[in-house]
Tab-separated table of C-alpha atoms and ligand atoms in Angstrom:
chain	number	residue	atom	x	y	z
A	1	MET	CA	0.000	0.000	0.000
A	2	THR	CA	1.214	3.508	-0.809
A	3	LYS	CA	2.119	5.555	2.259
A	4	PRO	CA	1.825	9.370	2.409
A	5	LEU	CA	4.867	11.455	1.548
A	6	ARG	CA	4.914	13.035	4.980
A	7	LEU	CA	5.570	11.011	8.095
A	8	ARG	CA	4.123	11.505	11.547
A	9	LEU	CA	6.631	11.599	14.398
A	10	ASN	CA	5.824	10.180	17.842
A	11	ASP	CA	5.672	13.736	19.247
A	12	GLY	CA	2.774	14.602	16.921
A	13	ARG	CA	4.778	16.630	14.383
A	14	HIS	CA	5.254	15.685	10.721
A	15	ILE	CA	8.432	15.381	8.690
A	16	PRO	CA	8.639	15.406	4.874
A	17	ALA	CA	9.451	12.025	3.351
A	18	ILE	CA	12.157	13.560	1.145
A	19	GLY	CA	14.798	15.997	2.282
A	20	LEU	CA	17.937	17.523	0.860
A	21	GLY	CA	21.134	16.084	2.345
A	22	ILE	CA	23.976	18.628	2.445
A	23	TRP	CA	26.896	16.471	3.546
A	24	GLN	CA	29.895	17.302	1.310
A	25	VAL	CA	28.146	20.314	-0.211
A	26	PRO	CA	30.953	22.920	-0.190
A	27	ALA	CA	30.325	25.732	2.304
A	28	VAL	CA	30.501	28.359	-0.454
A	29	ALA	CA	27.838	26.560	-2.508
A	30	THR	CA	25.469	25.680	0.338
A	31	ALA	CA	23.336	28.845	0.453
A	32	ALA	CA	22.573	28.698	-3.272
A	33	THR	CA	21.943	24.932	-3.186
A	34	VAL	CA	19.552	25.188	-0.239
A	35	SER	CA	17.751	28.227	-1.589
A	36	SER	CA	17.127	26.722	-5.035
A	37	ALA	CA	16.050	23.395	-3.522
A	38	LEU	CA	13.538	25.145	-1.262
A	39	GLN	CA	12.201	27.145	-4.186
A	40	MET	CA	11.602	23.957	-6.171
A	41	GLY	CA	9.648	22.411	-3.300
A	42	TYR	CA	12.003	20.830	-0.755
A	43	ARG	CA	10.837	21.450	2.802
A	44	LEU	CA	13.437	19.435	4.744
A	45	VAL	CA	17.178	20.179	4.880
A	46	ASP	CA	19.477	17.744	6.685
A	47	GLY	CA	22.477	19.542	8.167
A	48	ALA	CA	25.023	18.762	10.870
A	49	ALA	CA	27.729	20.630	12.740
A	50	ILE	CA	30.400	18.373	11.236
A	51	TYR	CA	29.334	19.197	7.642
A	52	GLY	CA	30.835	22.678	8.104
A	53	ASN	CA	28.057	24.428	6.183
A	54	GLU	CA	25.417	25.444	8.740
A	55	GLU	CA	25.908	29.163	7.942
A	56	GLY	CA	25.006	28.417	4.323
A	57	LEU	CA	21.965	26.398	5.367
A	58	GLY	CA	20.605	29.355	7.350
A	59	GLN	CA	21.477	31.843	4.602
A	60	GLY	CA	19.837	29.657	1.955
A	61	LEU	CA	16.635	29.386	3.959
A	62	ARG	CA	16.445	33.161	4.404
A	63	ALA	CA	17.268	33.753	0.709
A	64	SER	CA	14.473	31.396	-0.342
A	65	GLY	CA	11.893	33.840	1.000
A	66	LEU	CA	9.987	31.031	2.709
A	67	PRO	CA	8.662	31.559	6.231
A	68	ARG	CA	10.869	29.792	8.773
A	69	ASP	CA	7.963	27.618	9.920
A	70	GLU	CA	7.526	26.078	6.473
A	71	VAL	CA	10.965	24.466	6.456
A	72	PHE	CA	12.080	21.517	8.583
A	73	VAL	CA	15.718	22.043	9.608
A	74	THR	CA	17.839	19.276	11.117
A	75	THR	CA	21.212	19.505	12.813
A	76	LYS	CA	23.307	16.947	14.692
A	77	ILE	CA	25.593	16.830	17.722
A	78	TRP	CA	29.032	15.639	16.666
A	79	ASN	CA	30.863	12.869	18.528
A	80	SER	CA	33.417	15.146	20.211
A	81	ALA	CA	30.591	17.182	21.794
A	82	GLN	CA	28.889	14.243	23.516
A	83	GLY	CA	28.084	14.797	27.207
A	84	TYR	CA	25.475	16.982	28.920
A	85	ASP	CA	27.034	20.466	29.083
A	86	SER	CA	29.045	20.058	25.885
A	87	THR	CA	25.911	19.072	23.958
A	88	LEU	CA	24.005	22.141	25.128
A	89	ALA	CA	27.000	24.299	24.169
A	90	ALA	CA	27.311	22.592	20.753
A	91	LEU	CA	23.623	23.124	20.049
A	92	ASP	CA	23.941	26.828	20.879
A	93	GLU	CA	26.913	27.049	18.514
A	94	SER	CA	24.891	25.401	15.743
A	95	LEU	CA	21.998	27.800	16.340
A	96	GLY	CA	24.465	30.693	16.149
A	97	ARG	CA	25.859	29.482	12.810
A	98	LEU	CA	22.361	28.865	11.449
A	99	ALA	CA	21.237	32.270	12.833
A	100	MET	CA	18.081	30.601	14.155
A	101	ASP	CA	16.549	30.455	17.602
A	102	ARG	CA	15.474	26.835	17.210
A	103	VAL	CA	15.881	23.818	14.945
A	104	ASP	CA	13.093	21.414	14.083
A	105	LEU	CA	15.150	18.321	14.810
A	106	CYS	CA	18.439	17.669	16.584
A	107	LEU	CA	20.068	14.235	16.438
A	108	ILE	CA	22.929	12.543	18.272
A	109	HIS	CA	25.075	11.940	15.172
A	110	TRP	CA	26.635	8.602	16.247
A	111	PRO	CA	26.190	6.552	19.440
A	112	CYS	CA	29.971	6.209	20.039
A	113	PRO	CA	29.328	3.477	22.632
A	114	ALA	CA	32.977	3.357	23.736
A	115	GLN	CA	32.653	6.951	25.010
A	116	GLY	CA	29.715	5.907	27.219
A	117	ARG	CA	28.141	9.383	26.999
A	118	PHE	CA	25.103	9.024	24.749
A	119	ILE	CA	22.637	8.914	27.660
A	120	ASP	CA	23.977	12.212	29.059
A	121	THR	CA	23.862	13.606	25.529
A	122	TRP	CA	20.237	12.485	25.230
A	123	ARG	CA	19.345	14.103	28.566
A	124	ALA	CA	20.770	17.368	27.202
A	125	LEU	CA	18.592	17.113	24.087
A	126	ILE	CA	15.531	16.487	26.284
A	127	ARG	CA	16.410	19.659	28.194
A	128	ALA	CA	16.890	21.613	24.924
A	129	ARG	CA	13.518	20.384	23.680
A	130	ASP	CA	11.859	21.435	26.948
A	131	ASP	CA	13.529	24.863	26.604
A	132	GLY	CA	12.218	25.263	23.021
A	133	ARG	CA	15.598	25.333	21.295
A	134	VAL	CA	14.729	22.094	19.509
A	135	THR	CA	11.231	20.996	18.526
A	136	SER	CA	11.862	17.264	18.004
A	137	ILE	CA	14.770	15.122	19.162
A	138	GLY	CA	16.214	11.956	17.726
A	139	VAL	CA	19.313	9.917	17.050
A	140	SER	CA	21.389	8.684	14.145
A	141	ASN	CA	23.200	5.406	13.563
A	142	PHE	CA	21.747	3.880	16.730
A	143	LEU	CA	21.638	0.090	16.908
A	144	PRO	CA	18.908	-1.771	18.851
A	145	GLU	CA	20.974	-1.968	22.056
A	146	HIS	CA	21.598	1.793	21.991
A	147	LEU	CA	17.892	2.582	21.472
A	148	GLU	CA	16.891	0.252	24.275
A	149	ARG	CA	19.441	1.745	26.697
A	150	LEU	CA	18.273	5.294	25.952
A	151	VAL	CA	14.648	4.488	26.575
A	152	ASP	CA	15.367	2.403	29.677
A	153	ALA	CA	17.420	5.249	31.169
A	154	THR	CA	15.162	8.200	30.314
A	155	GLY	CA	11.741	6.919	29.228
A	156	VAL	CA	11.960	9.234	26.200
A	157	VAL	CA	11.703	7.495	22.822
A	158	PRO	CA	13.578	9.224	19.959
A	159	ALA	CA	11.264	10.651	17.290
A	160	LEU	CA	13.556	9.417	14.524
A	161	ASN	CA	16.695	7.361	13.877
A	162	GLN	CA	18.697	8.377	10.796
A	163	ILE	CA	20.436	5.248	9.524
A	164	GLU	CA	22.271	4.013	6.468
A	165	LEU	CA	19.541	2.387	4.370
A	166	ASN	CA	19.382	1.593	0.658
A	167	PRO	CA	18.568	-1.421	-1.538
A	168	ARG	CA	21.864	-3.139	-0.642
A	169	LEU	CA	21.410	-2.491	3.100
A	170	GLN	CA	17.703	-2.792	3.852
A	171	GLN	CA	17.874	-3.002	7.667
A	172	ALA	CA	14.670	-5.074	7.964
A	173	GLU	CA	15.196	-6.007	11.627
A	174	LEU	CA	16.058	-2.483	12.676
A	175	ARG	CA	13.029	-1.141	10.755
A	176	ALA	CA	10.782	-3.663	12.520
A	177	LEU	CA	12.126	-2.484	15.893
A	178	HIS	CA	11.435	1.120	14.862
A	179	ASP	CA	7.840	0.125	14.073
A	180	ARG	CA	7.436	-1.456	17.490
A	181	MET	CA	9.008	1.521	19.303
A	182	GLY	CA	7.250	4.235	17.253
A	183	ILE	CA	10.457	5.648	15.760
A	184	VAL	CA	10.542	6.980	12.175
A	185	PRO	CA	13.478	5.585	10.165
A	186	GLN	CA	15.273	8.123	7.992
A	187	SER	CA	17.599	6.833	5.282
A	188	TRP	CA	21.061	8.205	4.677
A	189	THR	CA	22.925	7.246	1.518
A	190	PRO	CA	19.409	6.390	0.269
A	191	LEU	CA	20.570	5.897	-3.326
A	192	GLY	CA	23.428	3.684	-2.171
A	193	GLN	CA	25.605	6.113	-4.155
A	194	GLY	CA	24.141	4.625	-7.352
A	195	ALA	CA	25.272	1.017	-6.754
A	196	SER	CA	21.838	-0.539	-7.500
A	197	PHE	CA	20.788	1.642	-10.429
A	198	ASP	CA	21.487	-1.167	-12.921
A	199	ALA	CA	19.995	-4.018	-10.868
A	200	ALA	CA	17.140	-5.747	-12.691
A	201	PRO	CA	14.364	-5.023	-10.126
A	202	ILE	CA	15.203	-1.310	-10.233
A	203	ARG	CA	15.532	-1.158	-14.020
A	204	ASN	CA	12.321	-3.124	-14.593
A	205	ALA	CA	10.318	-0.898	-12.241
A	206	ALA	CA	11.823	2.180	-13.897
A	207	LEU	CA	10.883	0.936	-17.366
A	208	ARG	CA	7.351	-0.027	-16.289
A	209	SER	CA	6.657	3.296	-14.543
A	210	GLY	CA	8.552	5.580	-16.905
A	211	ARG	CA	10.716	6.842	-14.006
A	212	THR	CA	14.444	6.928	-13.377
A	213	PRO	CA	16.277	4.385	-11.183
A	214	ALA	CA	16.805	7.098	-8.542
A	215	GLN	CA	13.065	7.822	-8.446
A	216	VAL	CA	12.247	4.128	-8.116
A	217	ILE	CA	14.632	3.799	-5.167
A	218	LEU	CA	13.337	6.921	-3.440
A	219	ARG	CA	9.751	5.786	-3.955
A	220	TRP	CA	10.756	2.436	-2.412
A	221	HIS	CA	11.951	4.294	0.716
A	222	ALA	CA	8.659	6.191	0.942
A	223	GLN	CA	6.617	3.014	0.590
A	224	LEU	CA	8.691	1.383	3.355
A	225	GLY	CA	7.650	4.283	5.596
A	226	CYS	CA	11.097	5.901	5.623
A	227	SER	CA	12.073	9.526	5.184
A	228	ALA	CA	15.066	9.761	2.793
A	229	LEU	CA	17.871	12.264	2.197
A	230	PRO	CA	19.235	12.120	-1.355
A	231	ARG	CA	22.121	14.493	-1.998
A	232	SER	CA	22.712	16.381	-5.220
A	233	ILE	CA	23.849	19.920	-5.953
A	234	ARG	CA	22.417	19.679	-9.488
A	235	PRO	CA	18.971	21.320	-9.760
A	236	ALA	CA	17.798	18.776	-12.378
A	237	ARG	CA	18.599	15.863	-10.059
A	238	GLN	CA	17.139	17.640	-7.061
A	239	ALA	CA	13.874	18.035	-8.992
A	240	GLU	CA	13.990	14.404	-10.139
A	241	ASN	CA	14.491	13.214	-6.542
A	242	LEU	CA	11.471	15.189	-5.350
A	243	ALA	CA	8.991	14.025	-8.017
A	244	LEU	CA	7.644	10.922	-6.291
A	245	CYS	CA	3.989	11.701	-5.617
A	246	ASP	CA	2.352	10.648	-8.876
A	247	PHE	CA	3.467	7.036	-9.172
A	248	ALA	CA	3.720	3.958	-6.963
A	249	LEU	CA	5.595	0.674	-6.961
A	250	THR	CA	3.529	-2.486	-7.046
A	251	ASP	CA	3.747	-5.125	-4.327
A	252	ALA	CA	5.627	-7.347	-6.799
A	253	GLU	CA	8.145	-4.570	-7.477
A	254	MET	CA	8.634	-3.993	-3.727
A	255	ALA	CA	9.198	-7.747	-3.285
A	256	ALA	CA	11.712	-7.837	-6.159
A	257	ILE	CA	13.679	-4.926	-4.667
A	258	ALA	CA	13.722	-6.751	-1.308
A	259	THR	CA	15.900	-9.432	-2.956
A	260	LEU	CA	18.705	-6.885	-3.490
A	261	ASP	CA	19.588	-6.776	0.204
A	262	GLU	CA	23.213	-7.832	0.758
A	263	GLY	CA	23.740	-6.313	4.199
A	264	VAL	CA	26.580	-4.217	2.719
A	265	ARG	CA	27.441	-0.884	4.347
A	266	CYS	CA	28.940	2.094	2.464
A	267	GLY	CA	29.698	3.854	5.750
A	268	PRO	CA	31.221	2.995	9.148
A	269	ASP	CA	29.928	0.409	11.614
A	270	PRO	CA	28.027	2.247	14.393
A	271	ALA	CA	29.098	-0.368	16.956
A	272	VAL	CA	32.694	0.852	16.790
A	273	PHE	CA	32.758	4.254	15.046
A	274	GLN	CA	34.141	7.057	17.244
B	1	LIG	P1	23.247	9.316	-1.812
B	1	LIG	O1	22.754	7.924	-1.784
B	1	LIG	O2	22.265	10.442	-1.814
B	1	LIG	O3	24.234	9.433	-3.042
B	1	LIG	C1	24.739	10.647	-3.470
B	1	LIG	C2	25.274	10.437	-4.863
B	1	LIG	O4	24.180	10.119	-5.736
B	1	LIG	C3	25.927	11.681	-5.400
B	1	LIG	O5	27.082	11.273	-6.123
B	1	LIG	C4	24.894	12.266	-6.345
B	1	LIG	O6	25.477	12.963	-7.396
B	1	LIG	C5	24.169	11.028	-6.829
B	1	LIG	N1	22.777	11.323	-7.192
B	1	LIG	C6	21.879	12.047	-6.473
B	1	LIG	N2	20.701	12.098	-7.130
B	1	LIG	C7	20.854	11.378	-8.275
B	1	LIG	C8	19.988	11.059	-9.355
B	1	LIG	N3	18.725	11.489	-9.392
B	1	LIG	N4	20.480	10.289	-10.357
B	1	LIG	C9	21.750	9.835	-10.342
B	1	LIG	N5	22.613	10.102	-9.329
B	1	LIG	C10	22.176	10.868	-8.318
B	1	LIG	O7	24.208	9.403	-0.560
B	1	LIG	P2	25.013	10.363	0.403
B	1	LIG	O8	25.378	11.634	-0.220
B	1	LIG	O9	26.100	9.509	0.923
B	1	LIG	O10	23.989	10.646	1.600
B	1	LIG	C11	22.897	11.542	1.497
B	1	LIG	C12	22.743	12.388	2.747
B	1	LIG	O11	22.594	11.552	3.905
B	1	LIG	C13	23.939	13.263	3.095
B	1	LIG	O12	23.992	14.436	2.319
B	1	LIG	C14	23.693	13.566	4.564
B	1	LIG	O13	22.742	14.617	4.705
B	1	LIG	C15	23.115	12.241	5.045
B	1	LIG	N6	24.153	11.388	5.702
B	1	LIG	C16	24.065	11.172	7.023
B	1	LIG	C17	24.995	10.375	7.679
B	1	LIG	C18	24.869	10.134	9.145
B	1	LIG	O14	25.787	9.559	9.762
B	1	LIG	N7	23.779	10.508	9.774
B	1	LIG	C19	26.063	9.796	6.963
B	1	LIG	C20	26.140	10.017	5.605
B	1	LIG	C21	25.181	10.810	4.967
């Protein structure tokens, strides 16, 4: 069944199913990239302190002419800032660079379990949410044991977990846990950096629907109930990645894409990454 292209978070807010990822977008190009993406219809921009381009994100939003409330802005607490006081300070620094008084979503970027500080970091985000500096709070790259420890310690369930997810790494067990816990999965490297574009299930669905391989994959994320963050600085690709509302994959196409799972990561292993 086709799911809506906006997802409801467990705190009652909604997040767009597709957002613009700005990792590796050069700082000097970020304002123009964000502004043009917002003008073509993007309403979610995924930033992070470590991306080094938060100033451009804020500038691009203001240049777009859109009211602040119409755009969902995410930032993330980097690993070196984990801990209670350091997280609150890092969030204030991000807000300063963005020139905003709040962000819509703040995530713990990686669990860094060897540091043993993600529960203190989470308590700081709860405090920031209660103070109004952040509207929704979540995590990124959290494995089941990290999610369970957070909730056991604080009773506060993350609104979202941003994880590596694409046709070669489908994360079925982790997605099932998210369903049970009421956490929205959000896919990073959603296109798998193009690795599945030529796979038969993707090509066949693209031919049948008259769409591109990237659109088929992004539609697959939406139908799984995931928000996704494709990255491109090219306006034509940005527009292509947003145009997902007027077609759907069949159950047979979803089942065929499920066979592409190889459990292969492009990025680091969250169990050990520092
Ligand atoms: P991606 O799967 O979006 O791949 C990006 C590549 O695909 C680029 O080379 C781009 O040119 C190409 N591409 C984009 N649209 C295309 C299209 N329509 N047709 C053909 N090629 C296309 O992966 P990514 O950049 O690794 O990740 C996306 C975003 O996820 C990042 O910008 C960032 O916001 C987020 N991210 C988060 C984490 C995390 O730890 N939370 C880690 C990595 C990335």
